[in-house]
PDB file of C-alpha atoms in Angstrom:
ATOM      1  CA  UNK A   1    -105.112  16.341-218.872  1.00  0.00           C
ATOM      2  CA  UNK A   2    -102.032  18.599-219.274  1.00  0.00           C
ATOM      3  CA  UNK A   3     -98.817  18.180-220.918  1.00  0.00           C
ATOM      4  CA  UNK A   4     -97.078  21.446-220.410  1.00  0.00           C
ATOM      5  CA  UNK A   5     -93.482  20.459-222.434  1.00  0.00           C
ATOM      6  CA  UNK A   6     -95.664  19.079-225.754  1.00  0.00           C
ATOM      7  CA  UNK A   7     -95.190  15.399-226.539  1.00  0.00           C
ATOM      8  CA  UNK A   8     -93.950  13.274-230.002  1.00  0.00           C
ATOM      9  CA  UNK A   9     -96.293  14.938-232.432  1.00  0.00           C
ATOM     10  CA  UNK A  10     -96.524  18.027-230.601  1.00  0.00           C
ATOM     11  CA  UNK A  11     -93.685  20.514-229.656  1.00  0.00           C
ATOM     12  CA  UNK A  12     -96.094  23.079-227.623  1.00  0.00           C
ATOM     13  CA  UNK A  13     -97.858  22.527-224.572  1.00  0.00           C
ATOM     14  CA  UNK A  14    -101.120  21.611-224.684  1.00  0.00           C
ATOM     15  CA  UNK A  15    -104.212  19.744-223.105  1.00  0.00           C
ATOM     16  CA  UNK A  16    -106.804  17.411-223.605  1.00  0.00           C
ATOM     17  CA  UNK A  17    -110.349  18.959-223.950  1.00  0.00           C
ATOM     18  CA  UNK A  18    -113.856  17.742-223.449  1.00  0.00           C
ATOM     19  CA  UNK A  19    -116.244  19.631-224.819  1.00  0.00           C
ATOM     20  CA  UNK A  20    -119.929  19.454-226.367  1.00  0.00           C
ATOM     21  CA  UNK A  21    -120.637  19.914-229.823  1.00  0.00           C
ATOM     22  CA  UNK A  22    -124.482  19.074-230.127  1.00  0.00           C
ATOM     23  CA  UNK A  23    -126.081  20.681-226.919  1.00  0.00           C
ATOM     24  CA  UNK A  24    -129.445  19.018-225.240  1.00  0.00           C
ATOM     25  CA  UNK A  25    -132.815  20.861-226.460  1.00  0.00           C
ATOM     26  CA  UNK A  26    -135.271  22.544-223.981  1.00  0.00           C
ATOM     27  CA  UNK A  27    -137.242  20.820-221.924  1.00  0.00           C
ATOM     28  CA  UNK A  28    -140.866  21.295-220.514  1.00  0.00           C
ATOM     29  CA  UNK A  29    -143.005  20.124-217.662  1.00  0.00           C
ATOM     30  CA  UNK A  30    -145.746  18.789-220.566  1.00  0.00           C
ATOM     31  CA  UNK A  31    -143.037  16.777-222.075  1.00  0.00           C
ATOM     32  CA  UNK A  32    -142.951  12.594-221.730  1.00  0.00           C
ATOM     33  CA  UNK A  33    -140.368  10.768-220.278  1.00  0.00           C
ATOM     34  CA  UNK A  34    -139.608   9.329-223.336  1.00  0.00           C
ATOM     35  CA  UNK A  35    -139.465  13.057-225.204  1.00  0.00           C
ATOM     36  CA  UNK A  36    -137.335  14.072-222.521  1.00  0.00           C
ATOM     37  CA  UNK A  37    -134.679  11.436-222.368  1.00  0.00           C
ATOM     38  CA  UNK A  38    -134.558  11.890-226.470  1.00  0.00           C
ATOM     39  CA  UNK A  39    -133.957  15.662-226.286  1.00  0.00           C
ATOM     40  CA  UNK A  40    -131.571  15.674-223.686  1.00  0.00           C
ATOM     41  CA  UNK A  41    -128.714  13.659-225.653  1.00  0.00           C
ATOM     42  CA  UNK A  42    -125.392  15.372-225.601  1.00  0.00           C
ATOM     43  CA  UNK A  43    -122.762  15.114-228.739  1.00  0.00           C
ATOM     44  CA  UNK A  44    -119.439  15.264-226.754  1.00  0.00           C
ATOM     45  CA  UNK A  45    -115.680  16.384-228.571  1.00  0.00           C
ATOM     46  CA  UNK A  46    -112.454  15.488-227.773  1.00  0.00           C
ATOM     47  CA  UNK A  47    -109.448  17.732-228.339  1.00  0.00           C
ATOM     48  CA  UNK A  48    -105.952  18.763-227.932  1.00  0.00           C
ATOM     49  CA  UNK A  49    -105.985  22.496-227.607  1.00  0.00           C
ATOM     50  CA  UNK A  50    -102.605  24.659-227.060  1.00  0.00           C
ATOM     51  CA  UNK A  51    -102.627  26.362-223.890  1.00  0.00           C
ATOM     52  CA  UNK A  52    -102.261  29.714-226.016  1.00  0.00           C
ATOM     53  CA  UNK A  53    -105.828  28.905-227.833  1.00  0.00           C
ATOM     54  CA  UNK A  54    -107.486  28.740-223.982  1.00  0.00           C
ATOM     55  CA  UNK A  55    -109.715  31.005-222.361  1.00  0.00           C
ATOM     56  CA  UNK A  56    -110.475  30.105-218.931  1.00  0.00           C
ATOM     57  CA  UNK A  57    -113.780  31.078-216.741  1.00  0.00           C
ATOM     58  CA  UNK A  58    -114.892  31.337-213.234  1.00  0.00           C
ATOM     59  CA  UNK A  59    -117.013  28.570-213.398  1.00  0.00           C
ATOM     60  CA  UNK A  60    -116.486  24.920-212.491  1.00  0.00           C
ATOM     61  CA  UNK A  61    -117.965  21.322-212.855  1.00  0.00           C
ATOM     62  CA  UNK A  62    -117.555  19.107-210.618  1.00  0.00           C
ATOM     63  CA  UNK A  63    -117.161  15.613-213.248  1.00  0.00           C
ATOM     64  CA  UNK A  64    -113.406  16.381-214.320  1.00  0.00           C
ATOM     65  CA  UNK A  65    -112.357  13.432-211.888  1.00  0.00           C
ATOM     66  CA  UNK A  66    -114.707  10.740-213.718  1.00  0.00           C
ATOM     67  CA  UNK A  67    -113.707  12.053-217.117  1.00  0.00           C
ATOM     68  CA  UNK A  68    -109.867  11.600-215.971  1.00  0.00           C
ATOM     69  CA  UNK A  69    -110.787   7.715-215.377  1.00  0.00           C
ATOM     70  CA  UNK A  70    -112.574   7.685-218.545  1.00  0.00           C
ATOM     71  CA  UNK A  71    -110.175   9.395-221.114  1.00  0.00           C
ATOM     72  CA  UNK A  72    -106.687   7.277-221.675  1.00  0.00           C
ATOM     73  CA  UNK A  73    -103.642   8.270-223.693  1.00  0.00           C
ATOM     74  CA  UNK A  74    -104.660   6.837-226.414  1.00  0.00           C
ATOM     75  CA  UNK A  75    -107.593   8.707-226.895  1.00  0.00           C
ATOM     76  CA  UNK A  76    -105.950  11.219-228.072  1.00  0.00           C
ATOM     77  CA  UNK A  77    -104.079   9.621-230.660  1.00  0.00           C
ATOM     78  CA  UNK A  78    -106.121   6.348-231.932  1.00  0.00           C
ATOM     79  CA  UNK A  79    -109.283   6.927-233.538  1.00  0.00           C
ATOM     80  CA  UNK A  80    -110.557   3.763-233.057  1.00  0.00           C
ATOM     81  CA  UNK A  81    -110.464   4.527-229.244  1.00  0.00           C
ATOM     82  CA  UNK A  82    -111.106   8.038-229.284  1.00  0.00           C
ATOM     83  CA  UNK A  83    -114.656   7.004-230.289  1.00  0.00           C
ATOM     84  CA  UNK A  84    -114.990   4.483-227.187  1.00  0.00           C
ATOM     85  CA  UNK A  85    -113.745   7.305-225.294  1.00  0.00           C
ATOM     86  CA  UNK A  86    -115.999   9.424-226.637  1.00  0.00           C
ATOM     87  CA  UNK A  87    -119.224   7.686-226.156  1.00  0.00           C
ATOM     88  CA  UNK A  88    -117.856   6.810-222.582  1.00  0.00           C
ATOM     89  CA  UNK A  89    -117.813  10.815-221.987  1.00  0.00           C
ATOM     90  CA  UNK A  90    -121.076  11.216-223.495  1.00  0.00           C
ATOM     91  CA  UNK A  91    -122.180   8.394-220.852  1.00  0.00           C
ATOM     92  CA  UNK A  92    -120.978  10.810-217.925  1.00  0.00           C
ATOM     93  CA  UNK A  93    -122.340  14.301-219.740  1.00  0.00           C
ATOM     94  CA  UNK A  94    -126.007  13.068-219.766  1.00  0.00           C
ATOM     95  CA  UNK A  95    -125.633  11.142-216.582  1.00  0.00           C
ATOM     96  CA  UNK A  96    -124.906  14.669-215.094  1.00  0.00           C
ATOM     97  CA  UNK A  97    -127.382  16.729-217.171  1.00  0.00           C
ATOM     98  CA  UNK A  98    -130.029  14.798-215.901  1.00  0.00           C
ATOM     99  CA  UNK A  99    -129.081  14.659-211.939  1.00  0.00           C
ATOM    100  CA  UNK A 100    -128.255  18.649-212.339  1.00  0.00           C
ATOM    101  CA  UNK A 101    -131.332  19.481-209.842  1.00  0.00           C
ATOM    102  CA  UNK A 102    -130.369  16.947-207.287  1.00  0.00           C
ATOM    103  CA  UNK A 103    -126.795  18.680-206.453  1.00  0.00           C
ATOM    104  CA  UNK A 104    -126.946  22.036-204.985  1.00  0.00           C
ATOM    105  CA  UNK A 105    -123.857  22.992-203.768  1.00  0.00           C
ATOM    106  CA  UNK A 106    -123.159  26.836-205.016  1.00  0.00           C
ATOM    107  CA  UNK A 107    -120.206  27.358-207.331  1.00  0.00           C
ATOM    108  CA  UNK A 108    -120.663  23.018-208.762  1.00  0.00           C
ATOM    109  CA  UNK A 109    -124.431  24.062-209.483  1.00  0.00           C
ATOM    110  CA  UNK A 110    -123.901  27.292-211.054  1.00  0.00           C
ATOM    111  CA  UNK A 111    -120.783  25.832-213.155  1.00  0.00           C
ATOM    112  CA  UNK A 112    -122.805  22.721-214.611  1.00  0.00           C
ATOM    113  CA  UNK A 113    -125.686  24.800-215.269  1.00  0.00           C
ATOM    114  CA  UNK A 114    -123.364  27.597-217.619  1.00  0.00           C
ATOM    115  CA  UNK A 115    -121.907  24.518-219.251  1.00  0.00           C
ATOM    116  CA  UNK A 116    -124.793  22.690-220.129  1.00  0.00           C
ATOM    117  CA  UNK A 117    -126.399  25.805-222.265  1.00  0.00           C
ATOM    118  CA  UNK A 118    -124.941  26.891-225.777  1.00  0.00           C
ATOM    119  CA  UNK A 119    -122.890  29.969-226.109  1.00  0.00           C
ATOM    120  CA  UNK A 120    -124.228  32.867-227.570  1.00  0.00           C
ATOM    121  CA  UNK A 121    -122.525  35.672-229.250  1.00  0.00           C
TER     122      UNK A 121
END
């Protein structure tokens, strides 16, 4: 979400962010079901971010409408809901991470796969 003239607390512009700060571990063919499910949890962030501090890519992901729903105004400022909103984002990341084979549409596929994987520099 994007407030580009700032709001009470906050005289810059910024936006709401949705990001992941424990990524899900490999995965193998020789793995359980139940190994699989455990190393595929996702420790999602929330955060308002000034547009300045932004970098933006090429790719895309094709969830942003379901996280709209899911993220309120108040989930920025209240911590007692920004934790409900938070495990109600982590709800939609692993949903996704685990039907990422079943959509394969070109620039969505490519997008979700790039954001699922840590960064390396």
């Amino acid at each position: 979400k994007a407030f580009d003239n700032g709001s009470d607390g906050k005289k810059f512009g910024f936006c709401v962010v949705v990001g992941i700060d424990r990524y899900p571990r490999k995965i193998t063919r020789s793995m359980g079901k139940k190994k699989q499910e455990k190393r595929s949890k996702i420790k999602p962030f929330i955060k308002c971010l000034n547009y300045s501090h932004l970098m933006p890519t090429r790719y895309q992901v094709d969830i942003t409408e379901k996280l709209k729903k899911v993220i309120t105004e108040e989930a920025y400022t209240d911590a007692s809901s920004r934790i409900k909103a938070r495990k109600a984002v982590k709800t939609v990341l692993e949903e996704r991470y685990t039907n990422q084979a079943s959509v394969k549409s070109g620039k969505a596929a490519q997008g979700v796969g790039y954001f699922f994987k840590k960064l390396r520099f």
